[in-house]
XYZ file of C-alpha atoms in Angstrom:
307
model
C 75.137 115.498 113.708
C 78.400 115.650 115.644
C 81.864 115.246 114.119
C 84.862 114.732 116.379
C 88.581 114.288 115.792
C 90.818 111.786 117.604
C 94.571 112.411 117.801
C 96.863 109.786 119.329
C 100.019 111.130 120.985
C 103.054 109.258 122.246
C 106.127 111.225 123.344
C 105.482 113.858 120.681
C 103.540 116.712 122.272
C 105.249 119.344 120.108
C 103.878 117.839 116.882
C 100.458 117.344 118.481
C 100.403 120.970 119.672
C 101.125 122.213 116.144
C 98.152 120.240 114.819
C 95.861 121.470 117.600
C 96.789 125.071 116.835
C 95.838 124.517 113.182
C 92.473 122.820 113.664
C 91.132 124.271 116.912
C 88.930 126.759 115.036
C 87.627 124.353 112.376
C 83.861 124.775 112.372
C 83.214 121.252 111.113
C 84.887 119.675 114.154
C 82.692 119.892 117.240
C 85.192 118.149 119.494
C 88.866 117.200 119.442
C 89.992 114.281 121.603
C 93.700 113.935 122.310
C 94.698 110.537 123.689
C 98.096 110.394 125.321
C 99.177 106.767 125.040
C 100.979 106.772 128.406
C 103.965 108.784 127.174
C 107.228 108.452 129.055
C 107.975 112.179 128.765
C 105.892 115.162 129.967
C 103.475 115.000 127.010
C 100.326 114.605 129.074
C 101.017 117.574 131.347
C 101.852 119.701 128.281
C 98.737 118.690 126.358
C 96.462 118.884 129.391
C 96.850 122.674 129.248
C 94.854 122.610 125.998
C 91.746 121.269 127.744
C 88.617 123.229 126.924
C 84.987 122.689 126.031
C 86.139 121.653 122.560
C 89.422 119.870 123.344
C 89.354 116.804 125.597
C 92.624 115.226 126.751
C 92.658 111.589 127.872
C 95.458 109.577 129.470
C 95.677 105.877 128.620
C 96.346 103.481 131.497
C 99.241 101.963 129.559
C 100.816 102.121 126.112
C 98.802 99.428 124.416
C 99.772 100.479 120.908
C 98.108 102.328 118.045
C 94.821 100.409 118.053
C 94.400 100.498 121.820
C 94.959 104.250 122.014
C 92.671 105.087 119.107
C 89.932 102.781 120.414
C 90.035 104.707 123.673
C 89.436 107.958 121.802
C 86.761 106.469 119.520
C 84.766 105.061 122.438
C 84.970 108.378 124.280
C 83.859 110.297 121.182
C 80.950 107.905 120.608
C 79.765 107.112 124.127
C 80.501 110.362 125.968
C 80.368 113.022 123.256
C 77.708 111.237 121.146
C 79.669 111.671 117.917
C 78.219 110.468 114.617
C 81.444 110.803 112.622
C 85.004 110.519 113.881
C 88.122 111.771 112.139
C 91.159 109.708 113.180
C 94.497 111.406 112.476
C 98.180 111.133 113.259
C 99.740 114.219 114.861
C 102.019 114.707 111.839
C 99.326 115.590 109.283
C 97.925 118.828 107.878
C 94.398 119.176 106.431
C 91.692 121.761 105.812
C 88.243 122.289 107.289
C 86.805 121.784 103.797
C 88.406 118.351 103.718
C 86.627 117.422 106.960
C 83.306 118.556 105.500
C 83.765 116.608 102.265
C 84.750 113.403 104.049
C 81.638 113.574 106.187
C 79.419 114.251 103.166
C 80.652 111.109 101.416
C 79.834 109.021 104.475
C 76.363 110.572 104.579
C 75.741 109.940 100.874
C 77.146 106.384 100.699
C 75.195 104.091 103.021
C 77.602 101.165 102.684
C 80.727 103.287 103.248
C 82.347 103.256 106.699
C 85.721 104.852 105.936
C 86.485 107.945 103.864
C 89.932 109.407 103.333
C 91.580 112.084 101.177
C 94.700 111.624 99.035
C 97.922 111.735 101.110
C 100.652 114.090 99.927
C 104.337 114.305 100.755
C 105.600 117.480 102.476
C 106.792 118.557 99.005
C 103.176 118.548 97.803
C 103.635 115.534 95.529
C 101.210 112.629 95.803
C 102.521 109.690 97.811
C 103.402 106.588 95.802
C 100.774 104.414 97.527
C 97.487 106.088 98.445
C 95.415 102.906 98.820
C 95.810 99.201 98.110
C 93.934 95.942 97.676
C 93.605 93.435 100.484
C 96.464 90.983 99.849
C 96.187 87.241 99.610
C 98.204 85.170 102.085
C 100.959 84.565 99.515
C 101.184 88.256 98.635
C 101.415 89.176 102.303
C 104.175 86.621 102.938
C 106.338 87.611 99.967
C 105.992 91.333 100.687
C 108.078 90.823 103.838
C 111.229 90.830 101.707
C 112.269 94.042 99.957
C 114.351 91.937 97.569
C 111.441 89.674 96.557
C 109.078 92.633 96.228
C 111.500 94.342 93.841
C 111.802 91.178 91.718
C 108.165 90.104 91.706
C 106.563 93.525 91.915
C 103.525 94.471 93.981
C 100.212 92.864 93.078
C 98.150 94.809 95.603
C 98.498 98.368 94.309
C 95.856 99.856 92.036
C 96.754 100.803 88.472
C 96.913 104.592 88.021
C 94.089 104.313 85.458
C 91.745 103.185 88.244
C 91.808 106.676 89.742
C 91.474 108.653 86.500
C 88.481 110.950 85.808
C 86.866 110.273 89.190
C 86.114 112.501 92.169
C 86.161 109.461 94.449
C 86.422 105.684 94.194
C 85.993 102.570 96.284
C 89.185 100.930 97.602
C 90.062 98.124 100.006
C 92.680 99.602 102.322
C 93.576 103.232 102.983
C 96.448 104.774 104.891
C 95.772 105.031 108.602
C 97.336 108.474 109.053
C 94.019 110.218 108.322
C 90.575 108.720 107.867
C 86.999 109.477 108.867
C 84.646 106.747 110.047
C 80.930 106.381 110.564
C 80.997 106.069 114.344
C 77.879 103.891 114.647
C 79.137 101.227 112.231
C 82.744 101.496 113.416
C 81.770 100.714 116.994
C 79.429 97.884 115.964
C 81.584 96.089 113.384
C 85.010 97.651 113.253
C 87.223 99.072 115.971
C 90.936 98.418 115.871
C 92.264 95.004 116.838
C 94.262 95.762 119.978
C 96.473 92.694 119.536
C 98.277 94.701 116.858
C 100.682 97.048 118.620
C 102.001 98.901 115.569
C 101.472 98.476 111.793
C 98.784 96.564 109.923
C 95.863 98.155 111.777
C 94.261 99.691 108.692
C 94.460 96.387 106.815
C 92.805 94.487 109.653
C 90.106 97.135 109.879
C 89.456 96.913 106.120
C 89.281 93.114 106.318
C 86.738 93.180 109.163
C 84.522 95.784 107.522
C 84.628 94.165 104.084
C 83.520 90.863 105.603
C 80.431 92.692 106.894
C 79.634 94.226 103.504
C 81.104 97.698 104.005
C 83.605 99.649 101.905
C 86.138 102.450 102.042
C 86.211 105.470 99.744
C 89.174 107.549 98.611
C 88.345 111.167 97.771
C 90.477 112.120 94.811
C 89.675 115.843 94.979
C 90.683 116.305 98.620
C 94.196 116.124 100.029
C 96.235 116.141 103.213
C 99.942 116.414 103.882
C 101.589 113.652 105.874
C 105.066 114.139 107.296
C 105.436 110.400 107.048
C 106.463 108.569 110.239
C 107.667 111.703 112.061
C 106.111 110.533 115.326
C 107.120 106.882 114.884
C 110.708 107.711 113.996
C 111.109 109.774 117.145
C 110.414 106.622 119.158
C 111.536 103.750 116.935
C 114.526 105.129 115.026
C 116.062 101.771 114.128
C 115.281 100.284 110.715
C 115.597 96.780 112.141
C 113.315 97.493 115.098
C 110.704 99.040 112.813
C 110.913 96.039 110.476
C 110.429 93.666 113.403
C 107.235 95.490 114.454
C 105.979 95.261 110.872
C 106.707 91.544 110.536
C 105.138 90.761 113.910
C 101.936 92.411 112.684
C 102.079 90.579 109.346
C 102.447 87.225 111.078
C 99.548 87.949 113.441
C 97.341 89.025 110.525
C 98.209 85.876 108.566
C 97.412 83.589 111.494
C 94.358 85.356 112.899
C 92.590 86.587 109.765
C 93.885 84.441 106.879
C 94.143 81.152 108.775
C 97.843 80.487 108.173
C 99.104 77.307 109.890
C 101.170 74.155 109.487
C 104.114 73.992 107.091
C 103.193 77.290 105.462
C 103.377 79.040 108.823
C 106.766 77.400 109.479
C 108.045 78.551 106.071
C 106.726 82.066 106.694
C 108.546 82.378 110.000
C 111.764 81.351 108.257
C 111.272 83.888 105.476
C 110.560 86.616 108.032
C 113.821 85.813 109.835
C 115.631 86.206 106.518
C 113.830 89.513 105.990
C 115.272 90.758 109.297
C 118.773 89.752 108.174
C 118.103 91.564 104.893
C 117.155 94.710 106.803
C 120.269 94.458 109.000
C 122.423 94.391 105.855
C 120.553 97.376 104.401
C 120.990 99.255 107.673
C 124.742 98.539 107.740
C 125.097 99.688 104.128
C 123.156 102.906 104.789
C 125.263 103.665 107.857
C 128.447 103.002 105.880
C 127.359 105.311 103.047
C 126.451 108.025 105.574
C 129.854 107.648 107.211
C 131.688 107.937 103.861
C 129.709 111.065 102.974
C 130.444 112.582 106.389
C 134.161 111.867 106.046
C 134.261 113.425 102.566
C 132.470 116.547 103.837
C 134.921 116.797 106.733
C 137.890 116.423 104.368
C 136.563 119.157 102.065
C 135.927 121.398 105.031
C 139.473 120.881 106.368
C 141.016 121.650 102.978
C 139.035 124.858 102.631
C 140.296 126.038 106.014
C 143.971 125.618 105.087
């Protein structure tokens, strides 16, 4: 029974190195596969120095996005290293060897479970606001594009806190993609990431595909990992508007490809998404203005203190 770990790197070798240093001696990980997603810096040459019997470093032919890069690592872990279970993690996470062991045990015990994940924590140690969510309907997915509408209407896809009470684990629809373990045999047969999605929405698509084939995901409520949320993404896509555009592109693709959106509803959705981009531009301008005011006030205080 072989358990491997796949780490996807893009222009962030320093964060990936920190994770490798932490988990290299974990007994419950037989292999670690680092996939460099055709970085534009010297990431591959830096990470290649970590090659060993345990650590394998792969270079993607091109940057095909999150799903493409992870699929490359999953296939290598399954076909070359003969892995039974694969832990898929972002470089900006921190977890224990015990957590790896417990995730694998759940997958062994639950025959219809393909994905197992622990509870994500903020760097402060507090639980993240959203640890898992329900697969949204088409209408819920469309309206969630707007921060304004979400604030007014509320989210219908999050689980009530009571759902998680007095349980060691529970079944959920969608889990965060920053750290999850999969049954490699079922993942390769029914799952795998949809490589049309470049960034965002991958975990939702994966949950949709697996649920259609009668499989479920499990959230372990007694195991945790720390996620320095979006550290790697923000180093590459540091614009709020650009990030929002990636997100909306994925939402639109999901709606068309998996929920069958078309006709007038598709036309309306495209219009709403354009408004959501304008909304994000206004938010970005306001945030920049507030930051500038704060900076000016700090400078003024500093100048007065020097007089």
